[in-house]
XYZ file of C-alpha atoms in Angstrom:
315
model
C 33.575 53.535 20.538
C 32.267 50.245 21.907
C 28.718 51.385 21.136
C 29.733 52.246 17.581
C 31.218 48.756 17.115
C 28.035 47.141 18.384
C 25.914 49.226 16.058
C 28.139 48.343 13.122
C 27.805 44.649 13.986
C 24.024 44.993 14.083
C 24.050 46.686 10.692
C 26.230 43.908 9.288
C 23.868 41.237 10.645
C 20.874 43.030 9.155
C 22.565 43.378 5.780
C 23.523 39.706 5.785
C 19.973 38.662 6.708
C 18.575 40.881 3.965
C 20.981 39.393 1.432
C 19.991 35.830 2.359
C 16.282 36.638 2.093
C 16.803 38.181 -1.336
C 18.884 35.216 -2.521
C 16.147 32.884 -1.318
C 13.514 34.887 -3.199
C 15.544 34.788 -6.416
C 16.116 31.055 -6.017
C 12.405 30.399 -5.620
C 11.611 32.516 -8.674
C 14.232 30.629 -10.670
C 12.699 27.307 -9.591
C 9.287 28.557 -10.721
C 10.690 29.731 -14.085
C 9.695 33.302 -13.242
C 12.873 34.713 -14.761
C 11.532 38.065 -15.863
C 10.360 38.880 -12.330
C 13.601 37.569 -10.848
C 15.748 39.674 -13.181
C 13.719 42.782 -12.347
C 14.169 42.244 -8.614
C 17.871 41.456 -8.985
C 18.363 44.744 -10.844
C 16.430 46.605 -8.167
C 18.555 44.996 -5.437
C 21.833 45.465 -7.380
C 22.399 41.693 -7.450
C 23.461 39.323 -10.204
C 20.955 36.893 -11.699
C 21.905 34.074 -14.031
C 19.712 31.742 -16.008
C 20.790 28.649 -17.917
C 17.853 27.391 -19.981
C 19.304 23.882 -20.341
C 19.957 23.503 -16.620
C 16.537 24.975 -15.820
C 14.840 22.467 -18.107
C 16.668 19.605 -16.425
C 15.648 20.930 -13.029
C 11.984 21.204 -14.024
C 11.983 17.688 -15.470
C 13.602 16.304 -12.318
C 10.818 17.809 -10.209
C 8.177 16.434 -12.547
C 9.697 12.981 -12.226
C 9.893 13.232 -8.444
C 6.507 14.719 -7.514
C 2.919 13.835 -8.327
C 1.739 15.792 -11.371
C -1.695 17.119 -12.293
C -2.054 14.875 -15.351
C -1.167 11.805 -13.269
C -4.025 12.513 -10.872
C -6.787 13.806 -13.143
C -6.759 11.461 -16.103
C -9.739 11.227 -18.495
C -11.568 7.939 -18.049
C -11.655 7.460 -21.823
C -9.406 8.953 -24.534
C -12.436 10.460 -26.304
C -13.178 12.572 -23.216
C -10.307 14.821 -24.210
C -9.557 15.382 -27.885
C -6.104 16.701 -27.019
C -5.270 13.507 -25.093
C -4.386 15.690 -22.130
C -5.623 15.774 -18.574
C -8.660 17.545 -17.176
C -8.236 21.323 -17.128
C -6.721 22.944 -14.061
C -9.605 24.741 -12.305
C -9.918 28.480 -11.939
C -10.836 30.029 -8.601
C -14.618 30.418 -8.196
C -15.558 33.836 -6.850
C -18.961 34.276 -8.504
C -22.119 32.678 -6.988
C -23.445 31.494 -10.355
C -20.111 29.907 -11.261
C -19.983 28.166 -7.870
C -23.475 26.690 -8.230
C -22.698 25.412 -11.720
C -19.284 23.968 -10.829
C -20.612 22.358 -7.658
C -23.409 20.618 -9.569
C -20.817 19.271 -12.010
C -18.633 18.126 -9.119
C -21.558 16.242 -7.555
C -22.158 14.473 -10.860
C -18.625 13.011 -10.701
C -19.072 11.425 -7.257
C -18.597 7.657 -7.369
C -21.975 6.213 -6.231
C -20.228 3.095 -4.916
C -17.947 5.257 -2.765
C -19.601 8.666 -2.275
C -16.745 10.800 -1.007
C -15.350 14.291 -1.599
C -11.878 15.324 -0.486
C -11.396 18.789 0.975
C -8.609 21.063 2.105
C -8.362 24.702 3.193
C -5.704 27.369 2.653
C -5.343 30.625 4.577
C -2.981 33.554 4.839
C -0.030 32.956 7.134
C 0.388 36.700 7.689
C -3.019 36.916 9.414
C -2.442 38.633 12.765
C -5.063 36.360 14.272
C -3.536 33.221 12.839
C -4.046 30.419 15.345
C -1.164 29.153 17.372
C -0.039 25.583 16.907
C -2.622 23.072 18.119
C -5.100 25.865 18.875
C -7.968 25.404 16.449
C -10.320 27.722 18.317
C -8.458 30.899 17.371
C -7.673 32.465 14.046
C -9.210 34.060 11.012
C -11.117 32.576 8.123
C -10.265 30.556 5.055
C -8.723 32.058 1.945
C -9.510 29.075 -0.274
C -11.560 25.871 -0.039
C -10.668 22.965 -2.295
C -13.158 20.168 -3.029
C -12.308 17.151 -5.147
C -13.629 13.825 -6.320
C -11.413 11.312 -8.099
C -12.301 12.960 -11.412
C -12.681 16.691 -10.773
C -11.635 19.483 -8.394
C -13.044 22.934 -7.721
C -11.432 25.876 -5.914
C -13.698 28.234 -3.965
C -12.809 31.824 -3.111
C -14.295 31.958 0.392
C -13.583 35.663 1.178
C -15.017 36.921 -2.122
C -18.207 34.874 -1.830
C -18.641 35.473 1.889
C -18.822 39.241 1.487
C -22.096 39.269 -0.463
C -25.659 38.101 0.145
C -25.756 36.015 -3.046
C -22.321 34.587 -2.322
C -23.320 33.430 1.166
C -26.502 31.865 -0.159
C -24.487 30.005 -2.800
C -22.036 28.808 -0.136
C -24.903 27.696 2.112
C -26.538 25.753 -0.728
C -23.320 24.009 -1.751
C -20.543 23.858 0.829
C -22.925 24.213 3.763
C -25.143 21.404 2.490
C -22.433 18.803 2.009
C -20.795 19.577 5.345
C -24.219 19.078 6.940
C -24.470 15.740 5.142
C -27.052 16.820 2.558
C -26.538 16.387 -1.190
C -28.953 16.837 -4.068
C -27.719 14.011 -6.301
C -26.684 11.249 -3.893
C -29.007 8.850 -2.082
C -26.149 7.738 0.153
C -24.604 10.247 2.521
C -21.426 11.767 1.122
C -18.333 11.686 3.326
C -16.067 14.740 3.395
C -12.474 13.515 3.598
C -9.818 15.717 5.167
C -6.318 15.195 6.497
C -5.697 16.423 10.050
C -8.552 18.774 9.317
C -9.696 20.228 12.640
C -8.094 23.600 11.917
C -9.505 23.562 8.384
C -13.013 23.286 9.834
C -12.308 26.059 12.320
C -11.135 28.349 9.531
C -14.277 27.678 7.500
C -16.457 28.394 10.518
C -14.622 31.679 11.136
C -14.876 32.792 7.511
C -16.876 35.887 6.521
C -20.635 35.711 6.200
C -22.487 38.836 5.106
C -24.954 39.543 7.918
C -27.700 40.521 5.471
C -27.437 37.277 3.545
C -29.366 35.222 6.075
C -31.641 37.717 7.734
C -28.945 39.147 9.983
C -29.028 36.113 12.253
C -25.462 35.365 13.318
C -26.475 31.809 14.170
C -27.200 31.173 10.478
C -23.667 31.128 9.132
C -23.340 29.445 5.737
C -21.006 26.865 7.289
C -22.455 24.514 9.936
C -21.270 25.409 13.432
C -20.369 22.626 15.846
C -19.751 18.953 15.180
C -20.633 17.277 11.904
C -20.808 13.562 11.173
C -20.194 14.208 7.457
C -16.437 14.770 7.951
C -13.929 11.925 8.138
C -10.339 12.677 9.071
C -8.264 10.117 7.187
C -5.153 10.598 9.321
C -6.347 8.279 12.153
C -7.314 5.682 9.534
C -3.822 5.856 8.074
C -2.355 5.334 11.552
C -4.502 2.228 11.995
C -3.386 0.901 8.631
C 0.304 1.540 9.328
C 1.455 2.920 12.679
C 4.785 3.992 11.175
C 2.926 6.646 9.164
C 1.405 8.223 12.254
C 3.628 11.315 12.333
C 4.096 11.836 8.598
C 2.612 14.669 6.568
C 0.333 14.297 3.572
C 3.160 14.513 1.029
C 5.099 11.528 2.402
C 1.899 9.575 2.951
C 1.080 10.115 -0.727
C 4.483 8.711 -1.574
C 3.661 5.574 0.445
C 0.192 4.932 -0.987
C 0.367 6.531 -4.451
C 4.026 6.118 -5.403
C 4.941 9.811 -5.495
C 4.956 12.619 -2.907
C 3.141 15.928 -3.284
C 5.188 18.980 -4.212
C 4.798 21.293 -1.203
C 6.732 24.250 -2.620
C 3.545 26.372 -2.720
C 2.467 25.550 0.840
C 3.424 28.948 2.273
C 2.088 30.982 -0.650
C 0.124 34.192 -0.220
C -3.211 32.439 -0.471
C -5.243 35.567 0.206
C -3.806 37.298 -2.890
C -5.533 37.137 -6.275
C -5.091 35.881 -8.887
C -3.564 32.580 -7.827
C -0.852 31.195 -10.084
C -1.286 27.941 -11.958
C 1.177 26.199 -9.631
C -0.829 27.363 -6.608
C -4.052 26.061 -8.128
C -2.463 22.704 -8.941
C -1.039 22.414 -5.422
C -4.394 23.267 -3.840
C -6.438 20.870 -5.961
C -4.031 17.959 -5.493
C -4.174 18.304 -1.709
C -7.935 17.672 -1.797
C -7.662 14.975 -4.484
C -5.034 13.094 -2.472
C -7.503 12.536 0.385
C -9.822 10.706 -2.006
C -7.025 8.707 -3.649
C -5.622 7.571 -0.296
C -9.077 6.726 1.061
C -9.666 4.537 -1.984
C -6.531 2.592 -1.062
C -7.694 2.304 2.542
C -11.199 1.223 1.534
C -9.951 -2.282 0.817
C -8.599 -2.685 4.352
C -10.674 -4.897 6.635
C -10.818 -2.362 9.486
C -12.548 0.115 7.172
C -14.869 -2.242 5.294
C -16.085 -3.829 8.530
C -16.900 -0.450 10.076
C -18.324 1.096 6.943
C -15.623 3.757 7.085
C -17.180 5.483 10.052
C -15.178 7.567 12.480
C -16.016 10.010 15.221
C -17.638 13.270 14.199
C -15.461 16.324 13.704
């Protein structure tokens, strides 16, 4: 009898945990205005689902007011650059070598020659069995997405899709590989790659797929440079020098300090390896890379950075 009671308690705990997970899923779908999907799941799970359009609109507007928005970051320099008076288009994910080469050339053309920098960030799948443990950048799988951004434009690169083909690896080597080695086709001055606490990002890129046939089967010729690179600048130590109280803060709160609004991190734990990515995922990803450039521009006026030329130790 005692065993039966214990088993019943375990079943109750499991049911309660399952209910909470399902409620959380429905809440997130409601927040994302994915009501059709939420209603379908609620029916499948025999749960109630309500939707108040007026309350939902207020909720969406409150989030827009609170968090940095795409159109606030990527504004046209002149009104005539966009006939619809809107912001620059949200980028699609680049999974074709030709599209990558074209988009990368356009990105290079938007680099500020007076401050040649590109922000970068990396996303990966949290369900990867080889996902690195905390503070262990040497372990783990590859990148699911690489984001590159100037102040005016962002591109999103599908690393797994491109890394599986010969042409894809060659395109990665001639674009991503070049800038991380410090080589650019359009800039006389060396371009800095700006990341935020980016050691694990670099590890993920280095562990990403590279079709063995793409570079003569030589494993030492990965499209991403292996080892240290002087092209990368981690802005987190610079932020700590500027204001020690920001030392332990994440990128979202640091954006709030320097740019007046935090980043919306609701998509941080998305399934980044799945395709297609939603618009909200693409916005989140692009803004993470853009924020590194925007914050660096604020820091560039600080004496500690101007006197040193913005140099830091190699990553």
